[in-house]
GROMACS .gro file of C-alpha atoms in nm:
model
  296
    1MET     CA    1   6.257   9.648 -14.114
    2THR     CA    2   6.603   9.607 -13.965
    3ASN     CA    3   6.698   9.346 -13.708
    4PRO     CA    4   6.704   9.502 -13.359
    5ASN     CA    5   6.936   9.228 -13.234
    6ASN     CA    6   7.227   9.328 -13.456
    7ALA     CA    7   7.543   9.358 -13.251
    8VAL     CA    8   7.639   9.673 -13.440
    9SER     CA    9   7.388   9.946 -13.524
   10GLU     CA   10   7.273   9.957 -13.886
   11THR     CA   11   7.263  10.335 -13.894
   12SER     CA   12   7.616  10.372 -13.760
   13PHE     CA   13   7.773  10.240 -14.080
   14LEU     CA   14   7.830  10.549 -14.290
   15GLY     CA   15   8.100  10.423 -14.523
   16THR     CA   16   8.412  10.596 -14.397
   17THR     CA   17   8.747  10.479 -14.528
   18PRO     CA   18   8.984  10.273 -14.310
   19GLU     CA   19   9.351  10.346 -14.273
   20VAL     CA   20   9.526  10.089 -14.490
   21SER     CA   21   9.824   9.926 -14.327
   22GLY     CA   22   9.957   9.791 -14.656
   23THR     CA   23   9.845   9.563 -14.934
   24SER     CA   24  10.151   9.337 -14.930
   25VAL     CA   25  10.089   9.116 -14.631
   26GLY     CA   26  10.379   8.875 -14.624
   27GLU     CA   27  10.728   9.004 -14.569
   28THR     CA   28  10.866   8.732 -14.798
   29GLN     CA   29  10.736   8.609 -15.131
   30PRO     CA   30  10.804   8.233 -15.147
   31GLN     CA   31  10.772   8.071 -15.486
   32ARG     CA   32  10.436   7.913 -15.560
   33PRO     CA   33  10.251   7.780 -15.863
   34LYS     CA   34  10.146   8.081 -16.069
   35GLY     CA   35   9.776   8.145 -16.070
   36LEU     CA   36   9.699   7.909 -15.784
   37ALA     CA   37   9.556   8.072 -15.474
   38LEU     CA   38   9.312   7.989 -15.200
   39SER     CA   39   8.962   8.128 -15.208
   40PRO     CA   40   8.681   8.007 -14.982
   41SER     CA   41   8.534   7.807 -15.271
   42ARG     CA   42   8.859   7.640 -15.373
   43ALA     CA   43   8.951   7.564 -15.012
   44ASN     CA   44   8.614   7.398 -14.960
   45ASP     CA   45   8.659   7.207 -15.286
   46TYR     CA   46   8.986   7.055 -15.163
   47GLN     CA   47   8.841   6.968 -14.825
   48GLN     CA   48   8.541   6.807 -14.994
   49CYS     CA   49   8.745   6.621 -15.257
   50PRO     CA   50   9.105   6.688 -15.368
   51LEU     CA   51   9.026   6.563 -15.719
   52LEU     CA   52   8.739   6.811 -15.747
   53TYR     CA   53   8.986   7.086 -15.654
   54ARG     CA   54   9.216   6.973 -15.933
   55PHE     CA   55   8.935   6.967 -16.190
   56ARG     CA   56   8.827   7.321 -16.098
   57ALA     CA   57   9.151   7.499 -16.007
   58ILE     CA   58   9.406   7.332 -16.235
   59ASP     CA   59   9.221   7.163 -16.523
   60LYS     CA   60   8.955   7.435 -16.514
   61LEU     CA   61   8.696   7.198 -16.655
   62PRO     CA   62   8.371   7.367 -16.756
   63GLU     CA   63   8.062   7.306 -16.546
   64PRO     CA   64   7.700   7.376 -16.634
   65LYS     CA   65   7.545   7.671 -16.454
   66THR     CA   66   7.241   7.614 -16.237
   67VAL     CA   67   6.930   7.827 -16.202
   68ALA     CA   68   7.007   7.876 -15.833
   69GLN     CA   69   7.356   8.009 -15.910
   70VAL     CA   70   7.229   8.247 -16.176
   71LYS     CA   71   6.952   8.368 -15.948
   72GLY     CA   72   7.211   8.452 -15.686
   73THR     CA   73   7.427   8.635 -15.939
   74LEU     CA   74   7.134   8.849 -16.051
   75VAL     CA   75   7.024   8.942 -15.700
   76HIS     CA   76   7.383   9.025 -15.602
   77ALA     CA   77   7.416   9.250 -15.908
   78VAL     CA   78   7.100   9.443 -15.823
   79LEU     CA   79   7.203   9.490 -15.460
   80GLU     CA   80   7.549   9.608 -15.563
   81GLU     CA   81   7.396   9.861 -15.802
   82MET     CA   82   7.141   9.978 -15.545
   83HIS     CA   83   7.401  10.050 -15.278
   84ALA     CA   84   7.569  10.294 -15.517
   85TRP     CA   85   7.250  10.504 -15.543
   86PRO     CA   86   7.175  10.807 -15.324
   87ARG     CA   87   7.011  10.697 -15.000
   88GLU     CA   88   6.666  10.830 -15.083
   89GLN     CA   89   6.653  10.615 -15.396
   90ARG     CA   90   6.729  10.286 -15.221
   91LEU     CA   91   6.374  10.155 -15.218
   92TYR     CA   92   6.234   9.809 -15.282
   93PRO     CA   93   6.028   9.907 -15.592
   94ALA     CA   94   6.331  10.079 -15.746
   95ALA     CA   95   6.547   9.773 -15.687
   96VAL     CA   96   6.285   9.542 -15.839
   97LYS     CA   97   6.280   9.756 -16.153
   98ARG     CA   98   6.648   9.678 -16.203
   99LEU     CA   99   6.595   9.302 -16.225
  100LYS     CA  100   6.494   9.299 -16.592
  101PRO     CA  101   6.774   9.530 -16.715
  102GLN     CA  102   7.036   9.341 -16.516
  103TRP     CA  103   6.903   9.009 -16.646
  104ALA     CA  104   6.912   9.139 -17.003
  105ARG     CA  105   7.274   9.245 -16.950
  106MET     CA  106   7.366   8.903 -16.814
  107CYS     CA  107   7.199   8.728 -17.109
  108ASP     CA  108   7.379   8.954 -17.356
  109GLU     CA  109   7.709   8.855 -17.196
  110ASP     CA  110   7.630   8.482 -17.179
  111ASP     CA  111   7.404   8.313 -17.434
  112GLU     CA  112   7.392   8.001 -17.218
  113LEU     CA  113   7.160   8.182 -16.977
  114LYS     CA  114   6.885   8.206 -17.237
  115GLU     CA  115   6.884   7.826 -17.258
  116LEU     CA  116   6.905   7.782 -16.882
  117VAL     CA  117   6.610   8.016 -16.825
  118PRO     CA  118   6.406   8.011 -17.148
  119GLU     CA  119   6.171   8.297 -17.226
  120HIS     CA  120   5.858   8.114 -17.108
  121LYS     CA  121   6.018   8.066 -16.765
  122THR     CA  122   6.165   8.414 -16.729
  123HIS     CA  123   5.862   8.561 -16.551
  124ASP     CA  124   5.864   8.301 -16.274
  125PHE     CA  125   6.242   8.331 -16.247
  126LEU     CA  126   6.223   8.708 -16.198
  127VAL     CA  127   5.940   8.669 -15.946
  128GLU     CA  128   6.166   8.442 -15.739
  129CYS     CA  129   6.443   8.701 -15.759
  130ARG     CA  130   6.196   8.970 -15.654
  131THR     CA  131   6.109   8.763 -15.347
  132LEU     CA  132   6.477   8.749 -15.253
  133LEU     CA  133   6.504   9.126 -15.286
  134ARG     CA  134   6.198   9.161 -15.065
  135GLY     CA  135   6.373   8.944 -14.810
  136TYR     CA  136   6.670   9.179 -14.814
  137PHE     CA  137   6.453   9.486 -14.749
  138GLU     CA  138   6.277   9.308 -14.463
  139MET     CA  139   6.614   9.246 -14.301
  140GLU     CA  140   6.787   9.578 -14.356
  141ASN     CA  141   6.714   9.942 -14.435
  142PRO     CA  142   6.973  10.049 -14.696
  143GLN     CA  143   6.868  10.412 -14.655
  144GLY     CA  144   7.018  10.414 -14.305
  145PHE     CA  145   7.384  10.371 -14.400
  146ASP     CA  146   7.631  10.382 -14.688
  147ALA     CA  147   7.828  10.072 -14.775
  148HIS     CA  148   8.203  10.127 -14.779
  149GLU     CA  149   8.245   9.891 -15.074
  150CYS     CA  150   8.047   9.623 -15.257
  151GLU     CA  151   8.196   9.324 -15.438
  152MET     CA  152   8.531   9.406 -15.278
  153TYR     CA  153   8.810   9.211 -15.448
  154ILE     CA  154   9.077   9.093 -15.207
  155SER     CA  155   9.411   8.946 -15.309
  156ALA     CA  156   9.708   8.904 -15.079
  157GLU     CA  157   9.968   8.670 -14.939
  158LEU     CA  158   9.935   8.579 -14.574
  159PRO     CA  159  10.241   8.594 -14.345
  160ASN     CA  160  10.268   8.214 -14.368
  161GLY     CA  161  10.300   8.234 -14.747
  162VAL     CA  162   9.946   8.132 -14.841
  163PRO     CA  163   9.815   8.328 -15.143
  164VAL     CA  164   9.450   8.422 -15.096
  165ARG     CA  165   9.187   8.591 -15.306
  166GLY     CA  166   8.814   8.636 -15.326
  167PHE     CA  167   8.523   8.878 -15.337
  168ILE     CA  168   8.346   9.016 -15.030
  169ASP     CA  169   7.983   9.102 -15.102
  170ARG     CA  170   7.988   9.413 -14.885
  171VAL     CA  171   8.201   9.594 -14.629
  172ASP     CA  172   8.048   9.855 -14.398
  173ILE     CA  173   8.260  10.090 -14.187
  174ALA     CA  174   8.121  10.312 -13.913
  175PRO     CA  175   8.257  10.662 -13.840
  176THR     CA  176   8.382  10.522 -13.509
  177GLY     CA  177   8.578  10.253 -13.693
  178GLU     CA  178   8.365   9.941 -13.649
  179VAL     CA  179   8.386   9.712 -13.952
  180ARG     CA  180   8.116   9.476 -14.069
  181VAL     CA  181   8.165   9.215 -14.341
  182VAL     CA  182   7.841   9.107 -14.508
  183ASP     CA  183   7.768   8.811 -14.733
  184TYR     CA  184   7.434   8.758 -14.908
  185LYS     CA  185   7.300   8.404 -14.933
  186THR     CA  186   7.012   8.328 -15.168
  187GLY     CA  187   6.970   7.962 -15.071
  188LYS     CA  188   6.829   7.802 -14.759
  189LYS     CA  189   6.991   7.865 -14.423
  190PRO     CA  190   7.169   7.543 -14.322
  191ILE     CA  191   7.100   7.378 -13.990
  192PRO     CA  192   7.383   7.438 -13.742
  193ARG     CA  193   7.565   7.108 -13.806
  194PHE     CA  194   7.585   7.190 -14.177
  195SER     CA  195   7.682   7.556 -14.141
  196GLN     CA  196   8.059   7.504 -14.128
  197GLN     CA  197   8.113   7.593 -14.494
  198ALA     CA  198   7.947   7.932 -14.449
  199ILE     CA  199   8.139   7.995 -14.126
  200PHE     CA  200   8.464   7.898 -14.301
  201GLN     CA  201   8.393   8.153 -14.574
  202MET     CA  202   8.332   8.436 -14.329
  203ARG     CA  203   8.639   8.356 -14.120
  204PHE     CA  204   8.840   8.350 -14.441
  205TYR     CA  205   8.724   8.701 -14.532
  206ALA     CA  206   8.778   8.826 -14.177
  207LEU     CA  207   9.134   8.693 -14.177
  208VAL     CA  208   9.225   8.845 -14.513
  209TYR     CA  209   9.065   9.179 -14.422
  210TRP     CA  210   9.262   9.184 -14.098
  211ARG     CA  211   9.591   9.105 -14.272
  212LEU     CA  212   9.529   9.366 -14.540
  213TYR     CA  213   9.404   9.652 -14.324
  214GLY     CA  214   9.526   9.571 -13.974
  215LYS     CA  215   9.172   9.569 -13.837
  216ILE     CA  216   8.974   9.262 -13.731
  217PRO     CA  217   8.612   9.303 -13.846
  218ASP     CA  218   8.382   9.364 -13.552
  219GLN     CA  219   8.099   9.169 -13.707
  220LEU     CA  220   8.052   8.907 -13.978
  221ARG     CA  221   7.698   8.880 -14.108
  222LEU     CA  222   7.552   8.619 -14.339
  223MET     CA  223   7.214   8.737 -14.471
  224TYR     CA  224   6.990   8.450 -14.582
  225LEU     CA  225   6.749   8.641 -14.803
  226LYS     CA  226   6.520   8.348 -14.879
  227VAL     CA  227   6.427   8.298 -14.514
  228THR     CA  228   6.496   8.654 -14.390
  229ASP     CA  229   6.734   8.530 -14.124
  230SER     CA  230   7.096   8.611 -14.041
  231MET     CA  231   7.396   8.445 -13.887
  232PHE     CA  232   7.628   8.673 -13.691
  233LEU     CA  233   7.988   8.600 -13.599
  234THR     CA  234   8.234   8.803 -13.392
  235PRO     CA  235   8.588   8.688 -13.477
  236SER     CA  236   8.873   8.712 -13.227
  237LYS     CA  237   9.246   8.748 -13.287
  238GLU     CA  238   9.314   8.403 -13.142
  239GLU     CA  239   9.046   8.244 -13.357
  240LEU     CA  240   9.180   8.402 -13.676
  241GLU     CA  241   9.540   8.307 -13.594
  242TYR     CA  242   9.432   7.946 -13.546
  243PHE     CA  243   9.234   7.960 -13.870
  244GLU     CA  244   9.540   8.102 -14.048
  245ARG     CA  245   9.748   7.804 -13.933
  246ASP     CA  246   9.481   7.569 -14.067
  247LEU     CA  247   9.492   7.745 -14.404
  248GLY     CA  248   9.869   7.705 -14.406
  249ASP     CA  249   9.838   7.330 -14.348
  250LEU     CA  250   9.574   7.304 -14.621
  251TRP     CA  251   9.788   7.498 -14.867
  252GLN     CA  252  10.087   7.272 -14.807
  253LYS     CA  253   9.872   6.968 -14.889
  254ILE     CA  254   9.758   7.133 -15.212
  255LEU     CA  255  10.116   7.217 -15.309
  256GLY     CA  256  10.220   6.859 -15.241
  257ASP     CA  257   9.944   6.721 -15.461
  258ALA     CA  258  10.018   6.977 -15.733
  259ALA     CA  259  10.383   6.871 -15.741
  260THR     CA  260  10.305   6.499 -15.772
  261GLY     CA  261   9.985   6.528 -15.973
  262VAL     CA  262   9.810   6.294 -15.731
  263PHE     CA  263   9.476   6.445 -15.625
  264ARG     CA  264   9.280   6.162 -15.468
  265PRO     CA  265   8.900   6.144 -15.496
  266LYS     CA  266   8.703   6.156 -15.173
  267THR     CA  267   8.354   6.014 -15.198
  268SER     CA  268   8.056   6.151 -15.007
  269LYS     CA  269   7.686   6.220 -15.050
  270LEU     CA  270   7.788   6.530 -15.247
  271CYS     CA  271   7.917   6.312 -15.531
  272GLY     CA  272   7.561   6.291 -15.662
  273TRP     CA  273   7.577   6.662 -15.754
  274CYS     CA  274   7.926   6.652 -15.909
  275SER     CA  275   7.953   6.739 -16.278
  276HIS     CA  276   8.268   6.530 -16.317
  277GLN     CA  277   8.158   6.182 -16.209
  278SER     CA  278   8.237   6.040 -16.554
  279LEU     CA  279   8.602   6.141 -16.503
  280CYS     CA  280   8.631   6.017 -16.145
  281PRO     CA  281   8.814   5.688 -16.069
  282ALA     CA  282   8.577   5.630 -15.776
  283PHE     CA  283   8.299   5.590 -16.033
  284GLY     CA  284   8.496   5.401 -16.296
  285GLY     CA  285   8.609   5.710 -16.485
  286THR     CA  286   8.951   5.828 -16.596
  287PRO     CA  287   9.069   6.185 -16.529
  288PRO     CA  288   9.221   6.380 -16.817
  289GLU     CA  289   9.599   6.377 -16.840
  290TYR     CA  290   9.744   6.591 -16.564
  291PRO     CA  291   9.863   6.917 -16.722
  292GLY     CA  292  10.152   6.934 -16.478
  293CYS     CA  293  10.224   7.153 -16.181
  294PRO     CA  294  10.142   7.510 -16.283
  295SER     CA  295  10.455   7.696 -16.386
  296ILE     CA  296  10.645   7.893 -16.127
   0.00000   0.00000   0.00000
C-alpha cells in the first residue's frame, strides 16, 4: 500500500538516532519580546494579516474550534499512538479501535468538544475519521519502519536571531542517515497555486531541523490523507539559507509592529472566515486596547 515513487524507501527508515550538533543554534541571544516566537502558523498569520497575528499571538483572543480542526487532532493522536506500538500491531483495524478512546479522552479534557460534535453526530464524525485513517494505510505501511519521533517539539533561535518553535508530526531516520520529515494533512490537497502555505510550513521545519541537528532533511513529505496523495519536497542548503533570510525580514517587521502597537489589517477573501471581524477596523470594528509590547 506504499507509494513506489517515494524518493526514499519506506522500509529504510528504522528510527535510528541522529548525532545532535547542539540545541542552542544562535551564538548570541539578542533581546526579544518574551514568549513571542515564529511558528509556521504565526508566520502565515502575519503574512495574511498583521492584525490577525496580533489577535492570536499577543492578545491571544479565543477562537471557536471547528469540526475539521478537531477531526485532524483526533487522527493525529491515533497515528502518534500507533507508531509507538510494536510493528506487528500497527494494523488498520487496531488503529480504528483507538478512535473512540482517544475521542473520549479529548472530550474529557475539553467540554466544548461535546457541543461541537454532539452525541447524535458522533457516529458520522468517527466514520469520517476512520476514512482518514484508511487513507493513511493506503499510502504507507507503518509495519515497514519505525518512526524516530512523533509530535516532535522544536524550539530554537536561528543564527539571525529569529526565535522559532513548532511541532513536527513525524521524523523518520534511516540507518544510513537519511532524514524524512512528515506532516499529515486531513483536509483537501490544494491546487499548486494555493500550495505555498503548506510548502512554507515544510521549509520551516526543514530549516529548524537543519539548524538544530546539522543535517538537512533528505525528504519532506506532506501526506493528504483525505485524497491519499502526497507532496514531496527535497530542500537544498541554498534554498533554506534564502528562506532563513526571509524569516529574518519577517521577524523584524513583527518586532517593529510589536514596539509601536500598530498591526495593520490586510483584507482578502480569507476575511470571511475570520473570527475577529467585529474587532477589525476594516469592517468597522475597534480592536481591544493594545496590551503593550510583551515584556523583555
